[in-house]
Short mmCIF file of C-alpha atoms and ligand atoms in Angstrom, two decimals:
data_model
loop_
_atom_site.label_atom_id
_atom_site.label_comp_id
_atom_site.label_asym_id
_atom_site.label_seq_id
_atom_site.Cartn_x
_atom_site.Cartn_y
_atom_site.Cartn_z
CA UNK A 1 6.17 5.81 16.14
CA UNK A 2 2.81 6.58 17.27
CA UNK A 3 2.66 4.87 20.73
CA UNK A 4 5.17 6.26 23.15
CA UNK A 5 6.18 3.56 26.05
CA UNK A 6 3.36 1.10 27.11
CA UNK A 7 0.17 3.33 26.50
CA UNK A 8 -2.04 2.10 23.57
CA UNK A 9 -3.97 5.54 24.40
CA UNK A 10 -0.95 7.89 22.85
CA UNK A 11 -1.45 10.63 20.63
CA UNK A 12 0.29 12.08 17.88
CA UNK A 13 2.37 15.36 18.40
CA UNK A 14 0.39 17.54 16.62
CA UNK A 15 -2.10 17.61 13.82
CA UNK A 16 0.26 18.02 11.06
CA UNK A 17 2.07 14.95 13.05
CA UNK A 18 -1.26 12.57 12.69
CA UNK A 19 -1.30 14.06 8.90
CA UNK A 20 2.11 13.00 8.02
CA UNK A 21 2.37 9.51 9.75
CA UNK A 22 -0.96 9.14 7.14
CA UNK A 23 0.41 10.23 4.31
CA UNK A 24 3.90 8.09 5.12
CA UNK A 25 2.17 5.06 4.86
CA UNK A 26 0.17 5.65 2.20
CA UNK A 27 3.36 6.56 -0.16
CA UNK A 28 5.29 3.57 -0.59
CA UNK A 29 6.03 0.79 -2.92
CA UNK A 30 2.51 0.78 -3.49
CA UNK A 31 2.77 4.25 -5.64
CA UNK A 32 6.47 3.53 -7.40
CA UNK A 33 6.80 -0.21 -7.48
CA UNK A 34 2.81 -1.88 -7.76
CA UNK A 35 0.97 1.05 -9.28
CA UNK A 36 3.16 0.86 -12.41
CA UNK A 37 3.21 -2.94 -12.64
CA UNK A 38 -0.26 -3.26 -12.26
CA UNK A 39 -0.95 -0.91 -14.64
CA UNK A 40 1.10 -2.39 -17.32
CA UNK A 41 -0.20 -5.76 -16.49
CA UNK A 42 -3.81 -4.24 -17.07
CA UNK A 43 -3.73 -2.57 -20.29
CA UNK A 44 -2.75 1.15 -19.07
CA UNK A 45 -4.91 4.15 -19.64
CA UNK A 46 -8.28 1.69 -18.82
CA UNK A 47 -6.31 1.12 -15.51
CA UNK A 48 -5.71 4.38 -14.44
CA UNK A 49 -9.02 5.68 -15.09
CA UNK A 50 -10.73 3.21 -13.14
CA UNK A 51 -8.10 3.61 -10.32
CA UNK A 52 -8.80 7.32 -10.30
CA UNK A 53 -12.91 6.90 -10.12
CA UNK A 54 -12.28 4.15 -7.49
CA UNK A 55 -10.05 6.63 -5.08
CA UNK A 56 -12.78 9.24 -5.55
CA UNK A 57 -15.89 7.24 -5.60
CA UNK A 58 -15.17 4.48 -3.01
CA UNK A 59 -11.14 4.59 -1.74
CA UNK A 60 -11.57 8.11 -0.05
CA UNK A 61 -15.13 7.85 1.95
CA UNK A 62 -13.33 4.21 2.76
CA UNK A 63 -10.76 6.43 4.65
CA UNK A 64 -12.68 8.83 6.23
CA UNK A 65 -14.92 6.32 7.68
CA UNK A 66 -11.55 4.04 8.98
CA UNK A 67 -10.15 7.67 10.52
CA UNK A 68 -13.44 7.73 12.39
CA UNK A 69 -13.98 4.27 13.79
CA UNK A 70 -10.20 4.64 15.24
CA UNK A 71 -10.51 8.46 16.70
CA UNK A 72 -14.01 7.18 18.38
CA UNK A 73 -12.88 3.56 19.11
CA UNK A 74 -9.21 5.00 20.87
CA UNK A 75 -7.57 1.67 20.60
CA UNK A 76 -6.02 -1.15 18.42
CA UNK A 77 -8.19 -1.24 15.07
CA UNK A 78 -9.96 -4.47 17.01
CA UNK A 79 -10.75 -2.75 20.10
CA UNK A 80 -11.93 0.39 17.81
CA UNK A 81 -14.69 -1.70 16.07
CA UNK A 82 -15.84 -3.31 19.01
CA UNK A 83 -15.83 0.28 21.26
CA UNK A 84 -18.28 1.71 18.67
CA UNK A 85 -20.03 -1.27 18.04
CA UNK A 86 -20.89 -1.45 21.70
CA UNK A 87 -21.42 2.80 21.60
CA UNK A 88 -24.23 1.99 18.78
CA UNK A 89 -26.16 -0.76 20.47
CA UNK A 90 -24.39 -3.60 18.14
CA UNK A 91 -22.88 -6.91 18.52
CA UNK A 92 -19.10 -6.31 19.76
CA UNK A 93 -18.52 -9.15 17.29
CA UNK A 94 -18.19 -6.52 14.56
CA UNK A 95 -14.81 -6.47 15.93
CA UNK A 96 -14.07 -8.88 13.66
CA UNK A 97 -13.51 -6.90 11.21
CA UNK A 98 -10.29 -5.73 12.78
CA UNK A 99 -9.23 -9.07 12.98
CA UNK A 100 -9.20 -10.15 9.43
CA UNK A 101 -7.37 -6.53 8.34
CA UNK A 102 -5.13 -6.81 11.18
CA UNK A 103 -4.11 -10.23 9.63
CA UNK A 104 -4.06 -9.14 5.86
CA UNK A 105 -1.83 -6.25 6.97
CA UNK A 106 0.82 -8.64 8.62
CA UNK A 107 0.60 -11.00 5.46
CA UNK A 108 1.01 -7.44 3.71
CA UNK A 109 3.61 -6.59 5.42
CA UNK A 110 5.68 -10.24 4.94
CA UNK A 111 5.95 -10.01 0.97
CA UNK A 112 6.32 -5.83 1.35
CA UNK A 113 9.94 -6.57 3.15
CA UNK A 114 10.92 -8.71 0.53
CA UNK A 115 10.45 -5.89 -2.11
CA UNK A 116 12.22 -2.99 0.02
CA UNK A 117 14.94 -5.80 0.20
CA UNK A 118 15.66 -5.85 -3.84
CA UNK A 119 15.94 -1.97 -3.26
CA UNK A 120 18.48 -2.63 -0.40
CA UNK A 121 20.11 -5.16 -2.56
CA UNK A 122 20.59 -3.23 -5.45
CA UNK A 123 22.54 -0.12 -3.08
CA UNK A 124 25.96 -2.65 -3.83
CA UNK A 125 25.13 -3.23 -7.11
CA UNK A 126 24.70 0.64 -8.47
CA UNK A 127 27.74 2.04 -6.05
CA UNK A 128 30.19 -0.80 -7.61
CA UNK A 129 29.10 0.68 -10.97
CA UNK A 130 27.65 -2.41 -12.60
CA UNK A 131 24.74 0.04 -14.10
CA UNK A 132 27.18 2.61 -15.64
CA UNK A 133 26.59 2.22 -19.36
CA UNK A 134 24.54 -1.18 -19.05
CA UNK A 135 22.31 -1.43 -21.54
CA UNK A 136 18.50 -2.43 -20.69
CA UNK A 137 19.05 -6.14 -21.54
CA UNK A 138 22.37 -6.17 -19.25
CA UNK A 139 20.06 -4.81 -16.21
CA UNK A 140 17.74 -7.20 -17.02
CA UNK A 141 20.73 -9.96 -16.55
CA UNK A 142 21.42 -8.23 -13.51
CA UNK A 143 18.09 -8.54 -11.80
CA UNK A 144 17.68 -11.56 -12.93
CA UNK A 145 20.53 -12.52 -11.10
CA UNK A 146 19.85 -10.89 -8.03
CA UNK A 147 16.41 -12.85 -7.77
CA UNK A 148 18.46 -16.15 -8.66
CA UNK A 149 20.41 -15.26 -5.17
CA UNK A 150 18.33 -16.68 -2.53
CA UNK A 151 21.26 -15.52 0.21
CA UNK A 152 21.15 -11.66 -0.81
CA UNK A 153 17.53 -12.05 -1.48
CA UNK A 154 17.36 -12.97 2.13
CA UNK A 155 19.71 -10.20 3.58
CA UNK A 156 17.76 -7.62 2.06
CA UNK A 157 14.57 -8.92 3.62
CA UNK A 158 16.08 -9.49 6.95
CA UNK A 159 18.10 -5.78 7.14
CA UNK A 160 14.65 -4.60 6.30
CA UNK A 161 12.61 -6.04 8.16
CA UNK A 162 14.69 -5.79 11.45
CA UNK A 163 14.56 -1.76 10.68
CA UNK A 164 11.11 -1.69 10.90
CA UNK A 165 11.23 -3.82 13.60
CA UNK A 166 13.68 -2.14 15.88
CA UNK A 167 12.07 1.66 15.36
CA UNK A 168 8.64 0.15 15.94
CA UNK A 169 9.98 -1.47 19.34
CA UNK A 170 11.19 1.83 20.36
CA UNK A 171 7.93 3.67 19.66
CA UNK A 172 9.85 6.58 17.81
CA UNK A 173 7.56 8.96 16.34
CA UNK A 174 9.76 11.92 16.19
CA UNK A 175 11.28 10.53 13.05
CA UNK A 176 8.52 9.49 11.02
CA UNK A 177 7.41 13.52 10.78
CA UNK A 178 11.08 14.42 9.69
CA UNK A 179 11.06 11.59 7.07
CA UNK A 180 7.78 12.63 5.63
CA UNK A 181 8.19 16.01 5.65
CA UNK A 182 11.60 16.23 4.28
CA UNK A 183 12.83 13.29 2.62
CA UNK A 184 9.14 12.69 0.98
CA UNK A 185 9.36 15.65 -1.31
CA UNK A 186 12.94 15.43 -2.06
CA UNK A 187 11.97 11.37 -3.07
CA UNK A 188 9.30 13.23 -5.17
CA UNK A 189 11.59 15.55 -6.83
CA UNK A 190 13.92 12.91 -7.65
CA UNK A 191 11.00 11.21 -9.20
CA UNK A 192 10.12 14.41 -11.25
CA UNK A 193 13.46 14.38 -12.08
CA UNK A 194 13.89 10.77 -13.15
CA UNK A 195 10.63 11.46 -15.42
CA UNK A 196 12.57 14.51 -17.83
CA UNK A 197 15.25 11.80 -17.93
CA UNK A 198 12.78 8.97 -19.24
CA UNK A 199 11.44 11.56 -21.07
CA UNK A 200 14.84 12.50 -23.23
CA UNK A 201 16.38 8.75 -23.26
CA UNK A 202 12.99 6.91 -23.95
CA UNK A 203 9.85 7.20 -25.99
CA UNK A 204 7.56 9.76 -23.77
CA UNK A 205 4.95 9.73 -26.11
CA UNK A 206 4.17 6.74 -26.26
CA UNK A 207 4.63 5.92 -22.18
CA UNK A 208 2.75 9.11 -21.43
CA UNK A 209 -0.16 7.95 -24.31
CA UNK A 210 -0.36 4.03 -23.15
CA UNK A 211 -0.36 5.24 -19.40
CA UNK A 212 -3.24 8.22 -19.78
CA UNK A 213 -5.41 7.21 -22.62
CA UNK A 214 -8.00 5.01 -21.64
CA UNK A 215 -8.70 1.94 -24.47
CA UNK A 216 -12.27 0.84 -22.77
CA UNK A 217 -11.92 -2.19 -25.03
CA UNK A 218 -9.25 -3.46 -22.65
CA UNK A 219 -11.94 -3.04 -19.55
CA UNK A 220 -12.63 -6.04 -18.38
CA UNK A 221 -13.91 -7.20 -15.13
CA UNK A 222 -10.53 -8.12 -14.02
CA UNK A 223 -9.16 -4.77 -14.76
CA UNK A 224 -11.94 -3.26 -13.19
CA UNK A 225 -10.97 -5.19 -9.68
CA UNK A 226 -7.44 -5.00 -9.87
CA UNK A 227 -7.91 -1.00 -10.48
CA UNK A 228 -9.93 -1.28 -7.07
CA UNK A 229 -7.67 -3.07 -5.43
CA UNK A 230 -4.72 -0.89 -6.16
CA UNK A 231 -6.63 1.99 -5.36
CA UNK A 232 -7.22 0.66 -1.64
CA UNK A 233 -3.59 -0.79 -1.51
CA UNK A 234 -2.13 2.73 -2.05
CA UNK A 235 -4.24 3.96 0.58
CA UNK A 236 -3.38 1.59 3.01
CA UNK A 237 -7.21 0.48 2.97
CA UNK A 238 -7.63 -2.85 5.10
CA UNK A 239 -10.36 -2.26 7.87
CA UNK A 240 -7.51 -2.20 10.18
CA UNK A 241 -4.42 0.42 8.72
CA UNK A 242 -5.76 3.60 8.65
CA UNK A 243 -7.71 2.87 11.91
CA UNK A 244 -5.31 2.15 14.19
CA UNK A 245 -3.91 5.65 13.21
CA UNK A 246 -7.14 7.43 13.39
CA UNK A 247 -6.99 5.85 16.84
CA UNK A 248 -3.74 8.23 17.52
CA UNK A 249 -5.01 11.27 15.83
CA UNK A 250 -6.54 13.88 18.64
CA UNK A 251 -10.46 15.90 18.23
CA UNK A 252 -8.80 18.84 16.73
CA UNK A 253 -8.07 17.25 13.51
CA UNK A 254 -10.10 17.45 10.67
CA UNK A 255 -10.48 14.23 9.11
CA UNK A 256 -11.50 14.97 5.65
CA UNK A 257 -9.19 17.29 5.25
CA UNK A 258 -6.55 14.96 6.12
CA UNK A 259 -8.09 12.37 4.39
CA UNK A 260 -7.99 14.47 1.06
CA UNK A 261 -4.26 15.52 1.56
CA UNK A 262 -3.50 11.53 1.90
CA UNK A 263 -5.58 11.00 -0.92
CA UNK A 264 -4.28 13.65 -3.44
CA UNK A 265 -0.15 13.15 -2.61
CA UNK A 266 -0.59 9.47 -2.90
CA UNK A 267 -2.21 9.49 -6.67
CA UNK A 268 0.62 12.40 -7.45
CA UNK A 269 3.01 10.49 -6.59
CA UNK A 270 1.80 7.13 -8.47
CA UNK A 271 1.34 9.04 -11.80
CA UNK A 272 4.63 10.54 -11.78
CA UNK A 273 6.44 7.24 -11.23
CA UNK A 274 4.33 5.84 -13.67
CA UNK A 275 5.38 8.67 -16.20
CA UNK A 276 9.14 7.83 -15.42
CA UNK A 277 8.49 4.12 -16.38
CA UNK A 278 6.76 3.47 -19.32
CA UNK A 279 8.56 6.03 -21.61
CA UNK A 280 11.93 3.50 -20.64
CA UNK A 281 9.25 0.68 -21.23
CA UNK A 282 8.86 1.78 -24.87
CA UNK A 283 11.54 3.41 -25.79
CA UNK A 284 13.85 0.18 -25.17
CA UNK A 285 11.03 -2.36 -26.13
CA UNK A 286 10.42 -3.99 -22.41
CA UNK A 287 7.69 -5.70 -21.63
CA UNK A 288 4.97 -3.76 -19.90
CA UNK A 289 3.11 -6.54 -18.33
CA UNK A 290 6.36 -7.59 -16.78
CA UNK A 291 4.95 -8.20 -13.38
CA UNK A 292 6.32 -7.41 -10.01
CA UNK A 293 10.05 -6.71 -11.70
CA UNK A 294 9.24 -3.76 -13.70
CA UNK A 295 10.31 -1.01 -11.75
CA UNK A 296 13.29 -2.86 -11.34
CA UNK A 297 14.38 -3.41 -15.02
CA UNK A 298 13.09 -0.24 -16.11
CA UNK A 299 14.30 2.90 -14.03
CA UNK A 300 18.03 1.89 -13.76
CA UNK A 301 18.19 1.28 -17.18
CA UNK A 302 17.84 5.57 -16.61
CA UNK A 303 20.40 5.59 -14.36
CA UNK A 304 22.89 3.54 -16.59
CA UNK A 305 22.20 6.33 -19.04
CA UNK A 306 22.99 8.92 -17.47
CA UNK A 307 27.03 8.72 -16.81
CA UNK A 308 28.93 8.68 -14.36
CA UNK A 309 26.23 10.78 -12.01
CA UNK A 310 24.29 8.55 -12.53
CA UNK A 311 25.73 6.66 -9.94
CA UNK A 312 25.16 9.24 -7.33
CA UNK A 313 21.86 9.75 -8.84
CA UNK A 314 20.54 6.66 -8.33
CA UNK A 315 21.98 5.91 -5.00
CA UNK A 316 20.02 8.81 -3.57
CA UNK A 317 17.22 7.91 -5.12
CA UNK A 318 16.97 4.20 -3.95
CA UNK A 319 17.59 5.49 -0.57
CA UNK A 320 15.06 7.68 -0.64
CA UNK A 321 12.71 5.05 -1.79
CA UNK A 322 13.85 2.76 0.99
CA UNK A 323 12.77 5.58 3.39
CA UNK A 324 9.27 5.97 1.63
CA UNK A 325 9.08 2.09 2.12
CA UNK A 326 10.19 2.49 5.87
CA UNK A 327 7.60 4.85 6.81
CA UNK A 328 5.17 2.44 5.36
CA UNK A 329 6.56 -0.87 6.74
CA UNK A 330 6.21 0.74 10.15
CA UNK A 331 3.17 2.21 9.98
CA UNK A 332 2.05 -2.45 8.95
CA UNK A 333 4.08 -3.91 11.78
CA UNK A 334 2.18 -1.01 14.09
CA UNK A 335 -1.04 -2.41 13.69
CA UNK A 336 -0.49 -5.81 14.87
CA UNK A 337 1.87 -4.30 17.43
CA UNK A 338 -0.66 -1.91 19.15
CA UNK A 339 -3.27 -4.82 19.03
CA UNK A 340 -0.88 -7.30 20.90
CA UNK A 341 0.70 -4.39 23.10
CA UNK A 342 -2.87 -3.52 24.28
CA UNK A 343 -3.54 -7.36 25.07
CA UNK A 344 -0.14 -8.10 26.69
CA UNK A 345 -0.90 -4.67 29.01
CA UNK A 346 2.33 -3.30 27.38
CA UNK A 347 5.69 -4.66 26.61
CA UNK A 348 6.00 -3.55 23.20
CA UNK A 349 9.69 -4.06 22.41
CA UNK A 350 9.20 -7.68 22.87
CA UNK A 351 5.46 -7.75 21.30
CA UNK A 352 6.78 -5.99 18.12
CA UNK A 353 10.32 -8.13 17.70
CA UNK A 354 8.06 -11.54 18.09
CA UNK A 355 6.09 -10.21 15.41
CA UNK A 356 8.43 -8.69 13.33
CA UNK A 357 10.36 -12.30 13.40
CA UNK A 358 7.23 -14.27 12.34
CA UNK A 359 6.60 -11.13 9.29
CA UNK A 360 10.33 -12.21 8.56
CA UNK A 361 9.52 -16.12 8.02
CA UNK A 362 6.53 -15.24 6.29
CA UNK A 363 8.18 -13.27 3.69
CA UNK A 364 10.82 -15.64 3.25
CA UNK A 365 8.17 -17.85 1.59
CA UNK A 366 8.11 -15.17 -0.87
CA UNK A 367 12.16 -15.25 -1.14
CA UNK A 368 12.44 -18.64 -2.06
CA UNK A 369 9.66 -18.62 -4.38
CA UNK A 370 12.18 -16.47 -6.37
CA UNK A 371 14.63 -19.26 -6.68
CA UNK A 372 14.53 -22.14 -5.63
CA UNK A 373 10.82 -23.06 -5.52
CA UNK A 374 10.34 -20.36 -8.65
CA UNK A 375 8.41 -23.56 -10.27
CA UNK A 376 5.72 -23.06 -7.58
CA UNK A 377 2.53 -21.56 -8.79
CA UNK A 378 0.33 -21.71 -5.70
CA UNK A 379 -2.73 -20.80 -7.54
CA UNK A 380 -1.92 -21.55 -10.87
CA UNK A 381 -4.62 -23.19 -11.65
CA UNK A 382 -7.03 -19.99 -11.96
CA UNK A 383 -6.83 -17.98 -14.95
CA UNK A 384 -6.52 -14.82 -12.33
CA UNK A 385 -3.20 -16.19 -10.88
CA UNK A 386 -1.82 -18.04 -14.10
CA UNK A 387 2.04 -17.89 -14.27
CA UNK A 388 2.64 -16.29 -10.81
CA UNK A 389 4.65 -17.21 -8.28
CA UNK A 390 4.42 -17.46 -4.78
CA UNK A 391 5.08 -13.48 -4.18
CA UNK A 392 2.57 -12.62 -7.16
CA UNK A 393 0.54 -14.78 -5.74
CA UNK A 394 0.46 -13.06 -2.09
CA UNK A 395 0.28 -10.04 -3.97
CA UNK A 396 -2.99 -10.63 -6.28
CA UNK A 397 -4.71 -12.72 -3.11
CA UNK A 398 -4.33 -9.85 -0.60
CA UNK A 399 -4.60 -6.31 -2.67
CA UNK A 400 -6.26 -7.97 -5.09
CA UNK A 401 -9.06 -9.70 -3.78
CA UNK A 402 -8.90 -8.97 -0.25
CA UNK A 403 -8.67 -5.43 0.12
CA UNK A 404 -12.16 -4.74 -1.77
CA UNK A 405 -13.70 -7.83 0.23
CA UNK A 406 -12.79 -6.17 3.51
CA UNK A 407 -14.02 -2.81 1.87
CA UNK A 408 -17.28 -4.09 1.80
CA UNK A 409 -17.40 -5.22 5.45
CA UNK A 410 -16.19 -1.68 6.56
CA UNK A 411 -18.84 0.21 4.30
CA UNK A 412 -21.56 -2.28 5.49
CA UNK A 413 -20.30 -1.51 9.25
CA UNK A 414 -19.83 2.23 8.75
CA UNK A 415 -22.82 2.60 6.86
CA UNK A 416 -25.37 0.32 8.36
CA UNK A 417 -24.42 -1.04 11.53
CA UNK A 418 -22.89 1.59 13.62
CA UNK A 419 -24.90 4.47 14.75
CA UNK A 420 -24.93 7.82 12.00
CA UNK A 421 -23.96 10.09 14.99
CA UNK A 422 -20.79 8.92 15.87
CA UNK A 423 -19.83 9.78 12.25
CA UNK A 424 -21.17 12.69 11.53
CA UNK A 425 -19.60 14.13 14.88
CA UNK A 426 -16.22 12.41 13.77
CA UNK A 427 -15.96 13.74 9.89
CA UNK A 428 -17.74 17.42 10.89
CA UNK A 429 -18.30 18.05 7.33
CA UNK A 430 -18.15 21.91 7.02
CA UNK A 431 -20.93 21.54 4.90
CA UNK A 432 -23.52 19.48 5.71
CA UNK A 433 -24.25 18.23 2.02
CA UNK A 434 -21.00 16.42 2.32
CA UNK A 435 -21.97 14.12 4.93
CA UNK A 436 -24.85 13.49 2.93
CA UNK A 437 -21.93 12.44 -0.43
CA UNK A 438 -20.49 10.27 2.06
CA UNK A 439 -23.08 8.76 3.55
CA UNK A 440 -24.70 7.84 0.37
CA UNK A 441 -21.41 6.53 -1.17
CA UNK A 442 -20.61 4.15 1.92
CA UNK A 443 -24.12 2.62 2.23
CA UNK A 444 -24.88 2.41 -1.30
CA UNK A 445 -21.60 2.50 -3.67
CA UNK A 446 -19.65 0.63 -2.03
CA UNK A 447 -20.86 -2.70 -0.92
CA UNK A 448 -23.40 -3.54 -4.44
CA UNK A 449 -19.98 -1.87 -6.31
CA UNK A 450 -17.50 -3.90 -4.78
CA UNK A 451 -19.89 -7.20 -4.72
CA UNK A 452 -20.27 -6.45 -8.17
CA UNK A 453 -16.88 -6.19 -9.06
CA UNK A 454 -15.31 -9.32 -6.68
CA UNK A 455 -18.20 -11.67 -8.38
CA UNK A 456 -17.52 -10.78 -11.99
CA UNK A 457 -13.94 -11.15 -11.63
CA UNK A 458 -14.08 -13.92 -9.95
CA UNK A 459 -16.83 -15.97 -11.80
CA UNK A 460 -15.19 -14.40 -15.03
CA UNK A 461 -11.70 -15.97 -14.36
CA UNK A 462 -12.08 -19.42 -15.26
CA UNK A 463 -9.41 -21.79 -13.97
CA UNK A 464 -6.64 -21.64 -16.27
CA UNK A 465 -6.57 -24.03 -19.64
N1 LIG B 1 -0.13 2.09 1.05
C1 LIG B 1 1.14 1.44 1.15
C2 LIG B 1 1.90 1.66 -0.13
O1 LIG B 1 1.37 2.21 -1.05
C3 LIG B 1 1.02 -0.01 1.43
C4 LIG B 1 0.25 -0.27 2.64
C5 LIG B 1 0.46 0.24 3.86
C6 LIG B 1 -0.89 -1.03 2.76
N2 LIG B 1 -0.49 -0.18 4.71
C7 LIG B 1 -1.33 -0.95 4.07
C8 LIG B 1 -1.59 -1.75 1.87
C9 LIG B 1 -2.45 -1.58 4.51
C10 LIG B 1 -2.71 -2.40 2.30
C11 LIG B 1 -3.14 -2.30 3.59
O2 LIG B 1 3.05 1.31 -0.22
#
């Protein structure tokens, strides 16, 4: 990937390079497998809205600012924050910022494995032909099943994970570009294409109506965070992601503009998957607040519909998701990696398998909680986590309530601690107004927005009676 052999200091090919390794981590499960859930979970069209305004209002300047701490800082997302808060007269120990989103990537990245591991796990399941002509309550047997299997559960995670592992070792970067740039939009047609089909077998009206009309009676201060939070997960938003790779990306790029390519793929790709969902969701009377198994119960039920190509069909298309998963996954294990490479003074095949191995025992906390602990709420107690598991649990702790917390530490750094210049040199805004939008947004949107939002939630959600 980015790094090439022991140098922390690489750079990316080329602009479009730097562009693409962006826009591969920001499309993943995050857009096809969280967005919808989440969505359903929070009443729909009141979602989406707010998940638009937050991309615009607070998700994008987020970015731009990360992109500019890394291309200034040229290192690790730690050693960014400290270079420019030493370059701005500031206590290096705003480096801690890097620490904390280094971590909440790698915890990320644990319970992420474990989901591109049901997608690997269900490759044996559609090529024997169990989906052909299974109706939506026999694939709801059948992923309940697969979850019931701690063993595959496991061998998912673990093929998975070692993937990542292994091409993040190696430093590849060549193929990252060729998966984004060809195997992205062909995972987007199939998407499009899956959507017409959800659209004939199930009830597009009223998927397309629950998904895009907003009902503000169903905004509460709940939705409101988790709308925030998914709009920073999908961007890879931590303090430390998006960083790391600005770190890569060379003076000839222009951030915002690569910041609002990231930004507008990602949400295309999140609606359309979301339009491919709930039409199955209504038209065969699932549940939408299913949780972290929608996507799973929903689009094969599509597949099983569609014949015998649908076999083929879906094949290709879980592949292709695996890859958009891949280019994600490696783009979590490389922040960690380039932080540890840069401290060990290299080795980073054995920095990235040591951590790639821990990620792995991590996440199988979140494989067991499937099965055989699947009677462990960890946070239970609190109205926000009532019912979920130990992976819901990771999920709604770190995109939930994380991200925006660490989105309020970056805004606070970018726009009040570190010095204006670096940033306005870093973004070069064609036009000078736009600094201004930015400016304005990071020092006062974000942090009172995002304090706002964390404390209602939080003092809202009462523990669970
Ligand atoms: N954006 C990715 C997705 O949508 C997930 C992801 C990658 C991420 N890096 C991250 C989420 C850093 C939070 C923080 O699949």
């Amino acid at each position: 990937m980015a790094a090439t052999g022991s140098c922390a200091h690489a750079h990316w090919s080329s602009r479009l390079a730097f562009i693409m390794a962006a826009v591969g981590s920001s499309v993943g499960l995050g857009n096809f497998w969280r967005f919808p859930f989440e969505a359903g979970r929070n009443g729909g069209g009141a979602f989406v809205l707010t998940y638009l305004i937050c991309i615009l209002l607070m998700a994008l300047p987020l970015l731009l600012a990360e992109f500019a701490i890394g291309r200034r800082g040229q290192q690790s997302a730690v050693g960014s924050y400290h270079q420019v808060a030493v370059l701005s007269n500031r206590s290096p120990g705003w480096r801690a910022i890097g620490w904390v989103g280094m971590l909440v990537v790698f915890f990320i990245l644990a319970y992420y494995s474990v989901i591109a591991g049901w997608i690997i796990a269900y490759i044996p399941i559609i090529v024997t032909g169990k989906l052909t002509g299974a109706s939506a309550e026999d694939v709801g047997q059948i992923f309940a099943n697969l979850l019931a299997n701690p063993w595959i559960l496991t061998a998912g995670h673990a093929v998975f994970m070692a993937t990542t592992t292994f091409i993040v070792a190696r430093g590849i970067k060549g193929g990252i570009e060729l998966a984004v740039k060809i195997l992205m939009p062909a995972f987007s047609l199939m998407l499009l294409l899956i959507t017409i089909a959800s659209a004939i077998i199930g009830d597009f009206a009223a998927g397309a109506s629950f998904l895009l009309t907003p009902d503000f009676s169903k905004i509460t201060p709940l939705v409101v965070l988790s709308a925030t939070g998914q709009a920073f997960f999908t961007l890879s938003l931590t303090g430390a992601l998006m960083v790391t790779y600005g770190a890569y990306s060379t003076g000839d790029v222009n951030l915002p503009r690569a910041g609002l390519t990231v930004a507008m793929s990602d949400t295309l790709v999140a609606v359309i998957a979301g339009l491919a969902i709930f039409p199955i969701v209504f038209g065969f009377g699932l549940d939408a607040s299913e949780g972290p198994g929608l996507l799973f119960v929903t689009l094969p039920v599509a597949f099983s519909q569609m014949g015998g190509g649908g076999l083929v069909f879906g094949l290709v298309f879980f592949l292709l998701a695996l890859f958009a998963a891949l280019t994600t996954s490696i783009s979590l294990l490389e922040v960690a990696t380039s932080w540890a490479e840069e401290k060990a003074g290299g080795q980073r095949a054995k920095v990235a398998t040591i951590l790639g191995l821990l990620a792995f025992l991590i996440g199988m906390l979140s494989v067991l909680g499937q099965n055989v602990w699947s009677d462990i709420h960890p946070l239970g107690a609190l109205k926000m986590f009532e019912g979920q598991g130990i992976l819901d649990t990771f999920n709604t702790l770190l995109g939930t309530i994380m991200l925006p917390l660490m989105g309020v530490f970056v805004a606070i750094f970018a726009g009040w601690v570190a010095s204006k210049e670096i940033f306005s040199e870093e973004l070069n805004f064609s036009n000078p107004r736009l600094f201004s939008i930015w400016r304005f947004l990071i020092r006062f949107v974000c942090p009172p927005a995002l304090l706002y939002i964390l404390y209602l939630a939080i003092s809202g959600a009462p523990v669970a009676g």
